[in-house]
Structures are given as structure tokens and as C-alpha cells.
Amino acid sequence: MKIIEWNINQRANHSKEDKIPEFVAEEINELSADIVIITEFYKVSQWKNFVISLASYNTFVTDNPKNEVLIAIKKKYLIESVYWWTSSYNKCMPDYLEVNIKHNENIISVIGARILVDYYNYNNKKEVTKEMKNRYVQNSNILERIKKLQEKGNLILGAGDFNTGRRNNPNENWSSDVLKSELLSLDIALHTPKGNSHQLYKGDGYAGCPDHLFASSALSVETVPYYWNFVECDKNIYSEGKYTKDISAPYPDHGILIAEIKKIN
């Protein structure tokens, strides 16, 4: 079972271009994953055409006023149920979409999520602490939902943009290490590919690494380095390839997370 996750940088479509670049659907279809999770999706005027272009998938989208999560599942899988909530930074409710599928004798809860962020002064310790604590609580709400799914006996498989900052982020309130620890408490492993998924131009020390996959320990997972080949689709936008500094909406500015679920132990 192959899964991909991609933040496509619609950011509530904060741009003058009312579109989703054509190469986004083309890249998804070419990768031909069983499960596709898209964060920072936005319902532009022609967004249903994008869904139609993913003809081999059953597609599900949240219904939020700003950014959405989209999950596409190959039609060979039986859909058991779909669940989502209205996201709100002030209420510490992140972008969240869940599609429960039947796989052999198991129900797998496929989760797509994005931890929301607010504007804050990086040099103001009080503001940084407040922001990171908000992100931690957002994740706690995801974990509470996961607990309910586990009580039903569901296996957990999900991915998204958790805004954990750079790979070596040392923040004690929110980082990939904090996320990993919180998931382990539920017997869920965090899988982070090699490389960086955001702002590569900052170099290995400070480039962002917010995109992660998580899975029940019963699922054997294999990842590959974040995939950036899509930058070859538009040299005008990606003038320096994956190291382009200012990638404007609506063009993807995150690498694609690709993973293979090898087996269920």
C-alpha cells in the first residue's frame, strides 16, 4: 500500500491566481499511490475539475472556510466512514479529515491533518511559547480522536503538515521530538523521511521539516527522501529548482512525502 502526502501551498488561495496548477493532479496520478493526503487545499472556482482529474480515486474534502484537507483513496478500497471537524486556531482545532477504509480484515483510519499557525515574533520568547503551546494542544485534540478510533480496534495511518519547524528544532513545547513522544504513548510510530520538506534554501540546519507520517506499530512502513521532482514542471516558478526561495501560492512549496506500507504485523 503506497501513500503520499503533499502540502500544495494554497494557503486559503492568498494569490491572484484562482487555480490549482495542472501539474499537481498530473504528479499525483503519475505517482499512483493507494492513498493521497493533500493539505493546504483550497476550493478554487474550478476545484471540482481537479477532483474529476483524479478519476481512479474516491475523493473526500473537508468543508472549512479557509484551507482544506483532501484525501483520495483508490476505488478498490471499501470506504467504511468519513469524519472531519471545523478547524479553528482559536479553539485549537487543526485541519483534520479521517477516512476509514477496509483492508483485508482490518479497518484502517486514514488521517490527514495540518497544525494551524498564527503570526508571532520569532524573537519574542513569550509569543513563541504561546504559539508552540497552541500547536501542542491542537495535536492533543488529534490524539484524543485517535484514542476513540483505537478503542474500536482500528489501525491508524496518517500524515500531514504538523508545523514542527526545522528538523533539529529544540523547542520544548512543540517539535518533531515532542510529536514523536506523544504518538508513542499511543503505540504509534512517527516516520520522517530523509531530507527536508520545506524551505530547502535555508540549508540543512534551518530548513523546515514539518511533514510527517504516523502509523500504528503493527504497520511496517518504509519511506523515501522527500520528493521534489515536480519543480521541473515549471521553471518560471521554480527558478532555482527545489531551492527556490519565494514560492508563491498557489504553487506547491513542500516536498512530497512518499511511503510504502509493507505489511501488517
CSV table of C-alpha atoms in Angstrom, one decimal:
chain,number,residue,atom,x,y,z
A,1,MET,CA,0.0,0.0,0.0
A,2,LYS,CA,1.6,3.3,-1.2
A,3,ILE,CA,0.7,6.6,0.5
A,4,ILE,CA,1.7,10.2,-0.4
A,5,GLU,CA,1.2,13.4,1.5
A,6,TRP,CA,1.6,16.9,-0.1
A,7,ASN,CA,1.1,20.4,1.2
A,8,ILE,CA,0.2,22.2,-2.1
A,9,ASN,CA,0.5,25.8,-0.7
A,10,GLN,CA,-3.0,27.1,-1.5
A,11,ARG,CA,-2.9,29.0,1.9
A,12,ALA,CA,-6.6,30.0,1.6
A,13,ASN,CA,-5.6,30.9,-2.0
A,14,HIS,CA,-3.8,34.0,-1.0
A,15,SER,CA,-2.9,34.8,-4.6
A,16,LYS,CA,-4.5,36.4,-7.6
A,17,GLU,CA,-4.4,33.0,-9.4
A,18,ASP,CA,-7.7,31.3,-9.0
A,19,LYS,CA,-6.4,27.8,-9.9
A,20,ILE,CA,-4.7,24.7,-8.8
A,21,PRO,CA,-1.7,24.2,-11.2
A,22,GLU,CA,-2.4,21.4,-13.7
A,23,PHE,CA,0.9,19.6,-12.8
A,24,VAL,CA,-0.4,18.9,-9.3
A,25,ALA,CA,-3.0,16.4,-10.5
A,26,GLU,CA,-0.6,15.1,-13.1
A,27,GLU,CA,2.0,14.4,-10.5
A,28,ILE,CA,-0.5,12.6,-8.2
A,29,ASN,CA,-1.7,10.4,-11.0
A,30,GLU,CA,1.8,9.6,-12.1
A,31,LEU,CA,2.9,8.5,-8.5
A,32,SER,CA,-0.2,6.3,-8.4
A,33,ALA,CA,-0.4,5.9,-4.7
A,34,ASP,CA,-3.2,4.0,-3.0
A,35,ILE,CA,-3.8,6.8,-0.6
A,36,VAL,CA,-3.2,10.6,-1.2
A,37,ILE,CA,-3.4,13.2,1.5
A,38,ILE,CA,-3.3,16.8,0.5
A,39,THR,CA,-3.0,19.7,2.9
A,40,GLU,CA,-3.5,23.4,2.3
A,41,PHE,CA,-6.0,22.6,-0.4
A,42,TYR,CA,-8.4,25.4,-1.3
A,43,LYS,CA,-11.7,25.2,-3.2
A,44,VAL,CA,-10.9,27.5,-6.1
A,45,SER,CA,-13.7,28.1,-8.6
A,46,GLN,CA,-12.7,25.0,-10.7
A,47,TRP,CA,-11.7,22.8,-7.8
A,48,LYS,CA,-14.2,20.1,-8.8
A,49,ASN,CA,-12.3,19.7,-12.1
A,50,PHE,CA,-9.2,18.9,-10.0
A,51,VAL,CA,-11.2,16.1,-8.3
A,52,ILE,CA,-12.5,14.8,-11.6
A,53,SER,CA,-9.0,14.6,-12.9
A,54,LEU,CA,-8.3,12.1,-10.1
A,55,ALA,CA,-10.6,9.6,-11.8
A,56,SER,CA,-9.2,6.4,-10.2
A,57,TYR,CA,-9.9,7.7,-6.7
A,58,ASN,CA,-12.8,8.3,-4.3
A,59,THR,CA,-12.1,11.8,-3.1
A,60,PHE,CA,-13.1,13.4,0.2
A,61,VAL,CA,-12.7,17.1,1.2
A,62,THR,CA,-13.4,19.0,4.4
A,63,ASP,CA,-15.7,21.9,4.4
A,64,ASN,CA,-13.8,24.7,6.1
A,65,PRO,CA,-13.9,28.5,5.4
A,66,LYS,CA,-10.2,28.5,4.6
A,67,ASN,CA,-7.7,25.7,4.0
A,68,GLU,CA,-9.0,22.2,3.5
A,69,VAL,CA,-7.7,18.7,3.7
A,70,LEU,CA,-8.3,16.4,0.8
A,71,ILE,CA,-7.9,12.6,1.0
A,72,ALA,CA,-8.1,10.4,-2.2
A,73,ILE,CA,-8.5,6.6,-1.9
A,74,LYS,CA,-8.1,4.2,-4.8
A,75,LYS,CA,-11.5,2.9,-5.7
A,76,LYS,CA,-10.5,-0.7,-5.0
A,77,TYR,CA,-10.8,0.0,-1.2
A,78,LEU,CA,-14.1,-0.1,0.6
A,79,ILE,CA,-15.0,3.1,2.4
A,80,GLU,CA,-16.4,2.5,5.9
A,81,SER,CA,-17.0,6.0,7.1
A,82,VAL,CA,-15.7,9.6,6.8
A,83,TYR,CA,-15.2,12.2,9.6
A,84,TRP,CA,-13.9,15.7,9.9
A,85,TRP,CA,-14.3,18.8,12.1
A,86,THR,CA,-14.3,22.5,11.5
A,87,SER,CA,-10.8,23.8,12.1
A,88,SER,CA,-10.2,26.9,14.3
A,89,TYR,CA,-6.9,28.2,15.5
A,90,ASN,CA,-8.6,30.0,18.5
A,91,LYS,CA,-10.3,26.8,19.5
A,92,CYS,CA,-7.1,24.7,19.0
A,93,MET,CA,-8.8,22.6,16.3
A,94,PRO,CA,-6.4,21.8,13.5
A,95,ASP,CA,-7.3,20.9,9.9
A,96,TYR,CA,-8.5,17.3,10.2
A,97,LEU,CA,-10.0,14.7,7.9
A,98,GLU,CA,-10.4,11.0,8.5
A,99,VAL,CA,-11.4,8.3,6.1
A,100,ASN,CA,-11.9,4.8,7.5
A,101,ILE,CA,-11.2,2.0,4.9
A,102,LYS,CA,-11.5,-1.8,4.9
A,103,HIS,CA,-8.2,-3.6,4.2
A,104,ASN,CA,-8.4,-7.3,4.4
A,105,GLU,CA,-9.8,-8.0,7.9
A,106,ASN,CA,-8.7,-4.6,9.3
A,107,ILE,CA,-10.3,-1.2,9.4
A,108,ILE,CA,-7.6,1.4,8.8
A,109,SER,CA,-8.3,5.0,9.8
A,110,VAL,CA,-6.6,7.2,7.3
A,111,ILE,CA,-6.0,10.6,8.8
A,112,GLY,CA,-4.9,13.9,7.1
A,113,ALA,CA,-4.0,16.8,9.3
A,114,ARG,CA,-2.4,20.2,9.4
A,115,ILE,CA,-1.5,22.1,12.6
A,116,LEU,CA,-2.5,25.7,12.2
A,117,VAL,CA,-0.2,28.6,12.8
A,118,ASP,CA,-0.5,32.2,13.8
A,119,TYR,CA,1.7,35.3,13.3
A,120,TYR,CA,4.2,35.8,16.1
A,121,ASN,CA,7.6,37.4,16.7
A,122,TYR,CA,10.3,34.8,16.5
A,123,ASN,CA,12.5,36.9,18.8
A,124,ASN,CA,9.9,37.3,21.5
A,125,LYS,CA,10.1,34.3,23.8
A,126,LYS,CA,6.7,34.8,25.3
A,127,GLU,CA,5.0,34.9,21.9
A,128,VAL,CA,6.9,31.8,20.7
A,129,THR,CA,5.9,29.9,23.9
A,130,LYS,CA,2.3,30.8,23.4
A,131,GLU,CA,2.3,29.8,19.8
A,132,MET,CA,4.0,26.4,20.4
A,133,LYS,CA,1.7,25.6,23.3
A,134,ASN,CA,-1.3,26.2,21.0
A,135,ARG,CA,0.2,23.8,18.4
A,136,TYR,CA,0.7,21.2,21.2
A,137,VAL,CA,-3.0,21.5,22.2
A,138,GLN,CA,-4.1,21.1,18.6
A,139,ASN,CA,-2.1,17.9,18.4
A,140,SER,CA,-3.7,16.7,21.6
A,141,ASN,CA,-7.1,17.0,20.0
A,142,ILE,CA,-5.9,14.8,17.2
A,143,LEU,CA,-4.7,12.3,19.7
A,144,GLU,CA,-8.0,12.3,21.6
A,145,ARG,CA,-9.7,11.4,18.3
A,146,ILE,CA,-7.2,8.7,17.6
A,147,LYS,CA,-7.8,7.1,21.1
A,148,LYS,CA,-11.5,6.7,20.2
A,149,LEU,CA,-10.6,5.0,16.9
A,150,GLN,CA,-8.2,2.7,18.7
A,151,GLU,CA,-11.0,1.7,21.1
A,152,LYS,CA,-12.9,0.4,18.1
A,153,GLY,CA,-9.9,-1.7,17.1
A,154,ASN,CA,-8.9,0.5,14.1
A,155,LEU,CA,-5.3,0.7,12.9
A,156,ILE,CA,-4.0,4.2,12.5
A,157,LEU,CA,-2.3,5.6,9.3
A,158,GLY,CA,-2.0,9.3,8.7
A,159,ALA,CA,0.2,12.1,7.5
A,160,GLY,CA,0.2,15.9,7.3
A,161,ASP,CA,1.9,19.2,8.0
A,162,PHE,CA,2.5,19.3,11.7
A,163,ASN,CA,4.4,22.6,11.6
A,164,THR,CA,7.2,21.2,13.8
A,165,GLY,CA,9.7,23.6,12.4
A,166,ARG,CA,13.2,22.7,11.3
A,167,ARG,CA,14.5,19.1,11.8
A,168,ASN,CA,16.6,20.0,14.8
A,169,ASN,CA,14.1,22.3,16.4
A,170,PRO,CA,14.8,22.2,20.2
A,171,ASN,CA,11.6,23.9,21.4
A,172,GLU,CA,10.4,22.0,24.5
A,173,ASN,CA,6.7,22.8,23.8
A,174,TRP,CA,6.5,21.7,20.1
A,175,SER,CA,8.9,19.9,17.8
A,176,SER,CA,9.1,16.6,16.0
A,177,ASP,CA,10.6,15.1,19.1
A,178,VAL,CA,7.5,16.2,21.1
A,179,LEU,CA,5.2,14.9,18.4
A,180,LYS,CA,7.1,11.5,18.3
A,181,SER,CA,6.9,11.1,22.1
A,182,GLU,CA,3.1,11.9,22.2
A,183,LEU,CA,2.4,9.4,19.4
A,184,LEU,CA,4.5,6.7,21.1
A,185,SER,CA,2.2,6.9,24.1
A,186,LEU,CA,-0.5,5.5,21.9
A,187,ASP,CA,1.8,2.9,20.3
A,188,ILE,CA,2.0,4.9,17.1
A,189,ALA,CA,5.3,5.5,15.4
A,190,LEU,CA,6.4,8.7,13.7
A,191,HIS,CA,8.0,8.3,10.3
A,192,THR,CA,10.0,11.3,8.9
A,193,PRO,CA,11.8,10.9,5.6
A,194,LYS,CA,15.3,11.9,5.0
A,195,GLY,CA,16.0,15.5,3.9
A,196,ASN,CA,13.7,18.5,4.4
A,197,SER,CA,10.2,19.1,3.1
A,198,HIS,CA,10.1,22.9,3.2
A,199,GLN,CA,12.4,26.0,2.7
A,200,LEU,CA,15.4,24.0,1.5
A,201,TYR,CA,17.2,27.2,0.6
A,202,LYS,CA,17.8,27.8,4.4
A,203,GLY,CA,20.3,24.9,4.4
A,204,ASP,CA,20.2,21.6,6.4
A,205,GLY,CA,20.4,23.3,9.8
A,206,TYR,CA,17.4,25.6,9.4
A,207,ALA,CA,15.3,24.2,6.5
A,208,GLY,CA,11.8,23.1,7.5
A,209,CYS,CA,10.7,19.6,8.2
A,210,PRO,CA,7.0,19.8,9.1
A,211,ASP,CA,5.6,16.9,7.0
A,212,HIS,CA,5.4,13.6,8.8
A,213,LEU,CA,3.7,10.2,8.5
A,214,PHE,CA,2.5,8.3,11.5
A,215,ALA,CA,1.3,4.7,11.8
A,216,SER,CA,0.3,2.1,14.3
A,217,SER,CA,3.3,-0.1,15.3
A,218,ALA,CA,1.5,-3.0,13.7
A,219,LEU,CA,2.1,-1.4,10.3
A,220,SER,CA,5.5,-1.9,8.7
A,221,VAL,CA,6.4,1.4,7.0
A,222,GLU,CA,9.2,2.3,4.6
A,223,THR,CA,9.8,5.9,3.5
A,224,VAL,CA,12.0,7.5,0.8
A,225,PRO,CA,13.5,11.0,0.8
A,226,TYR,CA,11.1,13.9,0.3
A,227,TYR,CA,10.3,14.0,-3.4
A,228,TRP,CA,10.9,17.3,-5.3
A,229,ASN,CA,10.8,16.3,-8.9
A,230,PHE,CA,7.7,18.3,-9.6
A,231,VAL,CA,9.8,21.5,-9.7
A,232,GLU,CA,10.8,20.5,-13.2
A,233,CYS,CA,7.3,21.2,-14.3
A,234,ASP,CA,7.5,25.0,-14.3
A,235,LYS,CA,11.0,26.6,-14.5
A,236,ASN,CA,9.4,30.0,-14.4
A,237,ILE,CA,8.1,29.4,-10.9
A,238,TYR,CA,10.8,27.2,-9.6
A,239,SER,CA,13.7,29.3,-11.0
A,240,GLU,CA,16.3,27.6,-8.7
A,241,GLY,CA,14.6,24.2,-8.6
A,242,LYS,CA,13.8,22.9,-5.1
A,243,TYR,CA,16.0,25.6,-3.6
A,244,THR,CA,13.8,28.5,-4.9
A,245,LYS,CA,13.4,31.0,-2.1
A,246,ASP,CA,9.9,32.6,-2.5
A,247,ILE,CA,7.4,30.1,-4.0
A,248,SER,CA,4.1,31.9,-4.1
A,249,ALA,CA,0.7,30.4,-3.8
A,250,PRO,CA,-0.8,28.5,-5.5
A,251,TYR,CA,2.4,26.6,-6.4
A,252,PRO,CA,3.5,23.8,-4.0
A,253,ASP,CA,6.3,24.8,-1.7
A,254,HIS,CA,6.6,21.5,0.1
A,255,GLY,CA,8.3,18.2,-1.0
A,256,ILE,CA,6.1,15.2,-1.4
A,257,LEU,CA,6.2,12.6,1.4
A,258,ILE,CA,6.1,9.1,-0.1
A,259,ALA,CA,5.8,5.9,2.0
A,260,GLU,CA,5.0,2.2,1.5
A,261,ILE,CA,3.1,0.2,4.0
A,262,LYS,CA,4.9,-3.1,3.5
A,263,LYS,CA,2.8,-5.4,5.7
A,264,ILE,CA,0.6,-5.6,8.8
A,265,ASN,CA,2.4,-7.4,11.5
